[in-house]
mmCIF file of C-alpha atoms and ligand atoms in Angstrom:
data_model
loop_
_atom_site.group_PDB
_atom_site.id
_atom_site.type_symbol
_atom_site.label_atom_id
_atom_site.label_comp_id
_atom_site.label_asym_id
_atom_site.label_seq_id
_atom_site.Cartn_x
_atom_site.Cartn_y
_atom_site.Cartn_z
ATOM 1 C CA UNK I 823 82.953 81.041 93.370
ATOM 2 C CA UNK I 824 84.816 84.313 92.867
ATOM 3 C CA UNK I 825 87.335 85.185 90.015
ATOM 4 C CA UNK I 826 90.674 86.091 90.765
ATOM 5 C CA UNK I 827 92.239 89.186 88.718
ATOM 6 C CA UNK I 828 95.947 89.518 87.803
ATOM 7 C CA UNK I 829 97.050 93.150 88.002
ATOM 8 C CA UNK I 830 100.500 92.674 87.334
ATOM 9 C CA UNK I 831 103.758 91.287 88.583
ATOM 10 C CA UNK I 832 106.092 91.880 91.587
ATOM 11 C CA UNK I 833 109.722 90.561 91.198
ATOM 12 C CA UNK I 834 108.663 88.221 88.807
ATOM 13 C CA UNK I 835 105.462 87.018 90.685
ATOM 14 C CA UNK I 836 101.898 87.282 89.867
ATOM 15 C CA UNK I 837 100.084 89.817 91.563
ATOM 16 C CA UNK I 838 96.089 88.902 91.781
ATOM 17 C CA UNK I 839 93.057 90.552 93.278
ATOM 18 C CA UNK I 840 90.355 88.322 94.108
ATOM 19 C CA UNK I 841 86.709 89.429 93.493
ATOM 20 C CA UNK I 842 86.246 89.225 97.059
ATOM 21 C CA UNK I 843 88.814 91.889 98.108
ATOM 22 C CA UNK I 844 86.412 95.124 96.570
ATOM 23 C CA UNK I 845 83.424 94.779 98.862
ATOM 24 C CA UNK I 846 86.322 94.422 102.092
ATOM 25 C CA UNK I 847 87.782 97.418 100.489
ATOM 26 C CA UNK I 848 84.950 99.382 99.781
ATOM 27 C CA UNK I 849 83.897 98.359 103.663
ATOM 28 C CA UNK I 850 87.162 99.132 105.305
ATOM 29 C CA UNK I 851 87.315 102.643 103.164
ATOM 30 C CA UNK I 852 84.139 103.614 104.972
ATOM 31 C CA UNK I 853 85.227 102.408 108.234
ATOM 32 C CA UNK I 854 88.075 104.394 108.397
ATOM 33 C CA UNK I 855 86.339 107.742 106.875
ATOM 34 C CA UNK I 856 83.649 107.351 109.605
ATOM 35 C CA UNK I 857 85.594 106.873 112.700
ATOM 36 C CA UNK I 858 85.918 109.583 115.016
ATOM 37 C CA UNK I 859 88.983 111.432 114.381
ATOM 38 C CA UNK I 860 88.754 111.488 110.866
ATOM 39 C CA UNK I 861 85.049 111.988 110.407
ATOM 40 C CA UNK I 862 85.915 115.315 111.676
ATOM 41 C CA UNK I 863 87.817 116.430 108.362
ATOM 42 C CA UNK I 864 84.809 116.966 106.534
ATOM 43 C CA UNK I 865 83.012 113.948 104.363
ATOM 44 C CA UNK I 866 85.173 114.971 101.032
ATOM 45 C CA UNK I 867 88.500 114.715 103.153
ATOM 46 C CA UNK I 868 87.254 111.913 105.160
ATOM 47 C CA UNK I 869 86.247 109.497 102.342
ATOM 48 C CA UNK I 870 89.655 110.536 100.712
ATOM 49 C CA UNK I 871 91.556 109.580 103.754
ATOM 50 C CA UNK I 872 89.389 106.265 103.711
ATOM 51 C CA UNK I 873 90.235 105.373 100.697
ATOM 52 C CA UNK I 874 94.055 105.971 100.304
ATOM 53 C CA UNK I 875 94.290 104.469 104.209
ATOM 54 C CA UNK I 876 92.681 101.230 102.765
ATOM 55 C CA UNK I 877 94.960 101.069 99.694
ATOM 56 C CA UNK I 878 97.986 101.538 101.712
ATOM 57 C CA UNK I 879 96.906 99.017 104.203
ATOM 58 C CA UNK I 880 96.295 96.556 101.525
ATOM 59 C CA UNK I 881 99.830 97.801 99.535
ATOM 60 C CA UNK I 882 101.482 96.375 103.208
ATOM 61 C CA UNK I 883 99.441 93.282 103.091
ATOM 62 C CA UNK I 884 101.047 92.766 99.466
ATOM 63 C CA UNK I 885 104.437 93.873 100.946
ATOM 64 C CA UNK I 886 104.543 91.626 103.871
ATOM 65 C CA UNK I 887 103.679 88.572 101.159
ATOM 66 C CA UNK I 888 106.414 89.701 98.989
ATOM 67 C CA UNK I 889 108.564 89.243 102.362
ATOM 68 C CA UNK I 890 107.359 85.759 102.921
ATOM 69 C CA UNK I 891 107.986 85.135 99.243
ATOM 70 C CA UNK I 892 111.438 86.525 98.518
ATOM 71 C CA UNK I 893 112.608 84.808 101.717
ATOM 72 C CA UNK I 894 111.498 81.450 100.720
ATOM 73 C CA UNK I 895 112.774 82.414 97.261
ATOM 74 C CA UNK I 896 116.300 82.750 98.735
ATOM 75 C CA UNK I 897 115.971 78.995 99.861
ATOM 76 C CA UNK I 898 115.039 77.937 96.135
ATOM 77 C CA UNK I 899 111.068 77.807 96.813
ATOM 78 C CA UNK I 900 109.274 79.818 94.005
ATOM 79 C CA UNK I 901 105.916 81.731 94.248
ATOM 80 C CA UNK I 902 103.038 80.881 91.971
ATOM 81 C CA UNK I 903 101.311 84.118 93.052
ATOM 82 C CA UNK I 904 100.337 86.727 95.429
ATOM 83 C CA UNK I 905 96.494 87.191 96.341
ATOM 84 C CA UNK I 906 94.308 89.559 98.094
ATOM 85 C CA UNK I 907 91.269 88.794 99.090
ATOM 86 C CA UNK I 908 88.544 88.948 101.808
ATOM 87 C CA UNK I 909 90.764 88.135 104.948
ATOM 88 C CA UNK I 910 93.662 89.573 103.776
ATOM 89 C CA UNK I 911 96.385 88.420 101.732
ATOM 90 C CA UNK I 912 98.442 85.118 100.523
ATOM 91 C CA UNK I 913 101.510 84.090 98.787
ATOM 92 C CA UNK I 914 100.931 80.527 97.262
ATOM 93 C CA UNK I 915 104.393 78.880 97.102
ATOM 94 C CA UNK I 916 105.251 76.043 94.865
ATOM 95 C CA UNK I 917 106.544 73.810 97.064
ATOM 96 C CA UNK I 918 107.138 73.340 101.117
ATOM 97 C CA UNK I 919 110.093 75.236 102.440
ATOM 98 C CA UNK I 920 113.209 72.427 102.669
ATOM 99 C CA UNK I 921 113.843 72.443 106.348
ATOM 100 C CA UNK I 922 112.591 73.588 109.446
ATOM 101 C CA UNK I 923 114.872 76.659 109.808
ATOM 102 C CA UNK I 924 113.892 77.887 106.251
ATOM 103 C CA UNK I 925 110.051 77.138 107.154
ATOM 104 C CA UNK I 926 110.431 79.747 110.493
ATOM 105 C CA UNK I 927 112.336 82.198 108.307
ATOM 106 C CA UNK I 928 109.664 82.138 105.572
ATOM 107 C CA UNK I 929 106.536 82.558 108.254
ATOM 108 C CA UNK I 930 108.890 84.698 110.299
ATOM 109 C CA UNK I 931 109.463 87.628 107.376
ATOM 110 C CA UNK I 932 105.959 88.474 106.870
ATOM 111 C CA UNK I 933 105.553 90.002 110.354
ATOM 112 C CA UNK I 934 109.045 91.597 110.735
ATOM 113 C CA UNK I 935 108.123 93.286 107.285
ATOM 114 C CA UNK I 936 104.991 94.449 109.169
ATOM 115 C CA UNK I 937 106.716 95.629 112.105
ATOM 116 C CA UNK I 938 109.087 97.666 109.976
ATOM 117 C CA UNK I 939 106.208 99.405 107.651
ATOM 118 C CA UNK I 940 104.477 100.007 111.259
ATOM 119 C CA UNK I 941 107.923 101.706 112.200
ATOM 120 C CA UNK I 942 108.765 103.919 108.894
ATOM 121 C CA UNK I 943 104.844 104.786 108.956
ATOM 122 C CA UNK I 944 105.317 106.136 112.871
ATOM 123 C CA UNK I 945 108.234 107.961 112.048
ATOM 124 C CA UNK I 946 106.687 109.693 108.929
ATOM 125 C CA UNK I 947 104.064 110.679 110.995
ATOM 126 C CA UNK I 948 106.211 112.108 113.365
ATOM 127 C CA UNK I 949 107.954 114.343 110.494
ATOM 128 C CA UNK I 950 104.219 115.343 108.632
ATOM 129 C CA UNK I 951 104.516 118.848 110.300
ATOM 130 C CA UNK I 952 107.431 120.031 108.848
ATOM 131 C CA UNK I 953 107.028 118.339 105.336
ATOM 132 C CA UNK I 954 103.202 118.489 104.114
ATOM 133 C CA UNK I 955 101.698 121.323 103.766
ATOM 134 C CA UNK I 956 99.065 122.504 106.400
ATOM 135 C CA UNK I 957 96.015 121.942 104.165
ATOM 136 C CA UNK I 958 96.815 118.374 103.845
ATOM 137 C CA UNK I 959 98.885 117.838 107.084
ATOM 138 C CA UNK I 960 95.940 116.001 109.164
ATOM 139 C CA UNK I 961 94.889 114.187 106.275
ATOM 140 C CA UNK I 962 98.518 112.629 105.839
ATOM 141 C CA UNK I 963 98.524 112.498 109.826
ATOM 142 C CA UNK I 964 95.526 110.013 109.864
ATOM 143 C CA UNK I 965 96.645 107.931 107.129
ATOM 144 C CA UNK I 966 100.177 107.343 108.467
ATOM 145 C CA UNK I 967 98.481 106.735 111.937
ATOM 146 C CA UNK I 968 96.394 104.393 110.773
ATOM 147 C CA UNK I 969 98.896 102.726 108.535
ATOM 148 C CA UNK I 970 101.136 102.500 112.018
ATOM 149 C CA UNK I 971 98.387 100.879 113.843
ATOM 150 C CA UNK I 972 97.050 98.334 110.869
ATOM 151 C CA UNK I 973 100.790 96.956 110.552
ATOM 152 C CA UNK I 974 101.231 96.799 114.303
ATOM 153 C CA UNK I 975 98.089 94.542 114.549
ATOM 154 C CA UNK I 976 99.494 92.668 111.411
ATOM 155 C CA UNK I 977 102.552 91.717 112.801
ATOM 156 C CA UNK I 978 101.131 91.087 116.457
ATOM 157 C CA UNK I 979 98.146 88.950 114.951
ATOM 158 C CA UNK I 980 99.925 86.932 112.650
ATOM 159 C CA UNK I 981 102.376 86.035 115.260
ATOM 160 C CA UNK I 982 99.675 83.827 117.380
ATOM 161 C CA UNK I 983 100.728 80.446 117.256
ATOM 162 C CA UNK I 984 97.940 79.110 115.163
ATOM 163 C CA UNK I 985 97.798 77.495 112.178
ATOM 164 C CA UNK I 986 97.321 79.149 109.217
ATOM 165 C CA UNK I 987 98.848 82.165 110.417
ATOM 166 C CA UNK I 988 103.031 82.795 110.594
ATOM 167 C CA UNK I 989 103.054 82.142 114.165
ATOM 168 C CA UNK I 990 101.298 78.590 113.674
ATOM 169 C CA UNK I 991 104.137 78.229 111.005
ATOM 170 C CA UNK I 992 106.926 78.883 113.263
ATOM 171 C CA UNK I 993 104.950 76.417 116.072
ATOM 172 C CA UNK I 994 105.152 73.638 112.861
ATOM 173 C CA UNK I 995 108.537 74.585 111.880
ATOM 174 C CA UNK I 996 109.943 74.537 115.621
ATOM 175 C CA UNK I 997 107.900 70.605 116.013
ATOM 176 C CA UNK I 998 109.399 70.047 112.924
ATOM 177 C CA UNK I 999 112.447 70.498 114.330
ATOM 178 C CA UNK I 1000 112.103 68.688 117.370
ATOM 179 C CA UNK I 1001 110.448 65.519 115.868
ATOM 180 C CA UNK I 1002 111.894 65.187 112.287
ATOM 181 C CA UNK I 1003 108.669 64.619 110.620
ATOM 182 C CA UNK I 1004 107.096 67.671 109.024
ATOM 183 C CA UNK I 1005 104.047 66.253 108.437
ATOM 184 C CA UNK I 1006 103.343 65.211 112.199
ATOM 185 C CA UNK I 1007 103.974 68.581 112.924
ATOM 186 C CA UNK I 1008 101.515 70.185 110.811
ATOM 187 C CA UNK I 1009 99.175 68.004 111.642
ATOM 188 C CA UNK I 1010 99.552 69.168 115.030
ATOM 189 C CA UNK I 1011 99.891 72.797 114.252
ATOM 190 C CA UNK I 1012 96.976 72.344 112.671
ATOM 191 C CA UNK I 1013 95.285 71.284 115.426
ATOM 192 C CA UNK I 1014 96.308 74.156 117.813
ATOM 193 C CA UNK I 1015 95.060 76.134 114.648
ATOM 194 C CA UNK I 1016 91.471 74.699 115.288
ATOM 195 C CA UNK I 1017 91.534 75.012 118.560
ATOM 196 C CA UNK I 1018 92.524 78.587 118.637
ATOM 197 C CA UNK I 1019 89.679 79.077 115.905
ATOM 198 C CA UNK I 1020 87.165 77.681 117.890
ATOM 199 C CA UNK I 1021 88.013 79.953 120.871
ATOM 200 C CA UNK I 1022 87.898 82.816 118.599
ATOM 201 C CA UNK I 1023 85.009 82.140 117.411
ATOM 202 C CA UNK I 1024 83.344 81.485 121.300
ATOM 203 C CA UNK I 1025 84.880 84.913 122.143
ATOM 204 C CA UNK I 1026 83.009 86.520 119.038
ATOM 205 C CA UNK I 1027 79.797 85.278 119.757
ATOM 206 C CA UNK I 1028 80.193 86.160 123.596
ATOM 207 C CA UNK I 1029 81.270 89.621 122.710
ATOM 208 C CA UNK I 1030 78.547 90.063 120.380
ATOM 209 C CA UNK I 1031 75.578 89.143 122.910
ATOM 210 C CA UNK I 1032 77.384 91.037 125.508
ATOM 211 C CA UNK I 1033 78.037 94.446 123.794
ATOM 212 C CA UNK I 1034 75.263 93.711 121.240
ATOM 213 C CA UNK I 1035 77.694 95.213 118.532
ATOM 214 C CA UNK I 1036 77.338 93.268 115.601
ATOM 215 C CA UNK I 1037 80.982 94.383 114.114
ATOM 216 C CA UNK I 1038 82.413 91.312 116.799
ATOM 217 C CA UNK I 1039 80.249 88.877 114.016
ATOM 218 C CA UNK I 1040 83.148 89.376 111.718
ATOM 219 C CA UNK I 1041 85.493 87.818 114.419
ATOM 220 C CA UNK I 1042 83.283 84.598 114.094
ATOM 221 C CA UNK I 1043 83.281 84.775 110.615
ATOM 222 C CA UNK I 1044 87.151 85.333 110.522
ATOM 223 C CA UNK I 1045 87.425 82.316 113.127
ATOM 224 C CA UNK I 1046 85.180 80.171 110.691
ATOM 225 C CA UNK I 1047 88.186 80.417 108.016
ATOM 226 C CA UNK I 1048 90.872 79.902 110.254
ATOM 227 C CA UNK I 1049 89.204 76.604 111.578
ATOM 228 C CA UNK I 1050 88.299 75.667 107.738
ATOM 229 C CA UNK I 1051 91.725 76.209 106.359
ATOM 230 C CA UNK I 1052 93.145 74.299 109.176
ATOM 231 C CA UNK I 1053 90.834 71.280 109.115
ATOM 232 C CA UNK I 1054 91.362 71.276 105.580
ATOM 233 C CA UNK I 1055 95.032 71.138 106.353
ATOM 234 C CA UNK I 1056 94.407 68.279 108.848
ATOM 235 C CA UNK I 1057 92.525 66.417 107.378
ATOM 236 C CA UNK I 1058 94.663 65.917 104.182
ATOM 237 C CA UNK I 1059 97.729 65.188 106.187
ATOM 238 C CA UNK I 1060 95.228 62.286 108.290
ATOM 239 C CA UNK I 1061 93.771 60.635 105.343
ATOM 240 C CA UNK I 1062 94.600 57.355 104.868
ATOM 241 C CA UNK I 1063 95.608 55.899 101.394
ATOM 242 C CA UNK I 1064 93.008 54.468 99.571
ATOM 243 C CA UNK I 1065 95.025 51.969 97.884
ATOM 244 C CA UNK I 1066 98.524 50.554 98.920
ATOM 245 C CA UNK I 1067 100.018 51.945 95.496
ATOM 246 C CA UNK I 1068 98.405 55.336 95.832
ATOM 247 C CA UNK I 1069 99.834 57.690 98.032
ATOM 248 C CA UNK I 1070 97.971 59.582 100.388
ATOM 249 C CA UNK I 1071 96.781 63.024 99.330
ATOM 250 C CA UNK I 1072 99.062 65.561 100.397
ATOM 251 C CA UNK I 1073 98.718 69.212 100.002
ATOM 252 C CA UNK I 1074 101.119 69.727 97.089
ATOM 253 C CA UNK I 1075 102.148 73.898 97.792
ATOM 254 C CA UNK I 1076 102.377 75.761 100.852
ATOM 255 C CA UNK I 1077 100.261 79.145 101.264
ATOM 256 C CA UNK I 1078 101.186 81.755 103.592
ATOM 257 C CA UNK I 1079 98.443 83.486 104.955
ATOM 258 C CA UNK I 1080 97.898 87.113 106.386
ATOM 259 C CA UNK I 1081 94.846 87.804 108.092
ATOM 260 C CA UNK I 1082 93.784 91.792 107.853
ATOM 261 C CA UNK I 1083 94.197 93.595 110.804
ATOM 262 C CA UNK I 1084 90.551 93.653 111.104
ATOM 263 C CA UNK I 1085 90.329 90.274 113.100
ATOM 264 C CA UNK I 1086 92.200 91.866 116.047
ATOM 265 C CA UNK I 1087 90.662 95.061 116.821
ATOM 266 C CA UNK I 1088 87.777 97.502 115.497
ATOM 267 C CA UNK I 1089 88.824 99.713 112.693
ATOM 268 C CA UNK I 1090 89.909 102.887 114.581
ATOM 269 C CA UNK I 1091 92.453 105.495 113.951
HETATM 270 ZN ZN1 ZN K 2337 102.279 86.290 106.951
#
């Protein structure tokens, strides 16, 4: 339905931008520009802050995916692409990690990287005053505050143990280690992901009705994406073989998905 545009290579991995990314980038940039502490900078500066902060946010999502990809490479698994799309970023691995420990480490590398970026941005924010010229100090501080907040949310939200998020993959790795069966572990983690997604959707509906704030409808959209991804994974593993000689359809590649910070809180600086 949408096209993906290759925009370059990072450490030998193709970087794609999906057409669905452009509207979400514009929406995030505009939302940051209109947030209370940014709006006071005046509309030109506010939109400049919004545009830069949203770009830095997606750059940090790419670095998060790169952390997954380079950890996977360490275990002999290559990554065919890293893509930005409507719901954040995704690294498409060419194979599953070779064992539960590798699986858990590949999954944990992303949130660990986001937490490190949040700490670095927070440190940079504290150092803005003596370094950045006064004219740009407020804008720089606003961008760094946003990048700190967004990466902290990215690290935390992705650790929720619900597939397809990173925490769900850690849960899968744990079950794989305990039961010794990767597919059964994946199916269970996918079921937990479906249950979480449905609860998240219900919470979104309640929030829309209770507060009459339509932004919460986005939670329902994200929940729909989580449920669909988990369901596709679950069904692929549970589908019985059609013929004895034909193996059941199995996902051939492993996708490590990062859901954007927008899912966990309203955009604010
Ligand atoms: Zn991730």
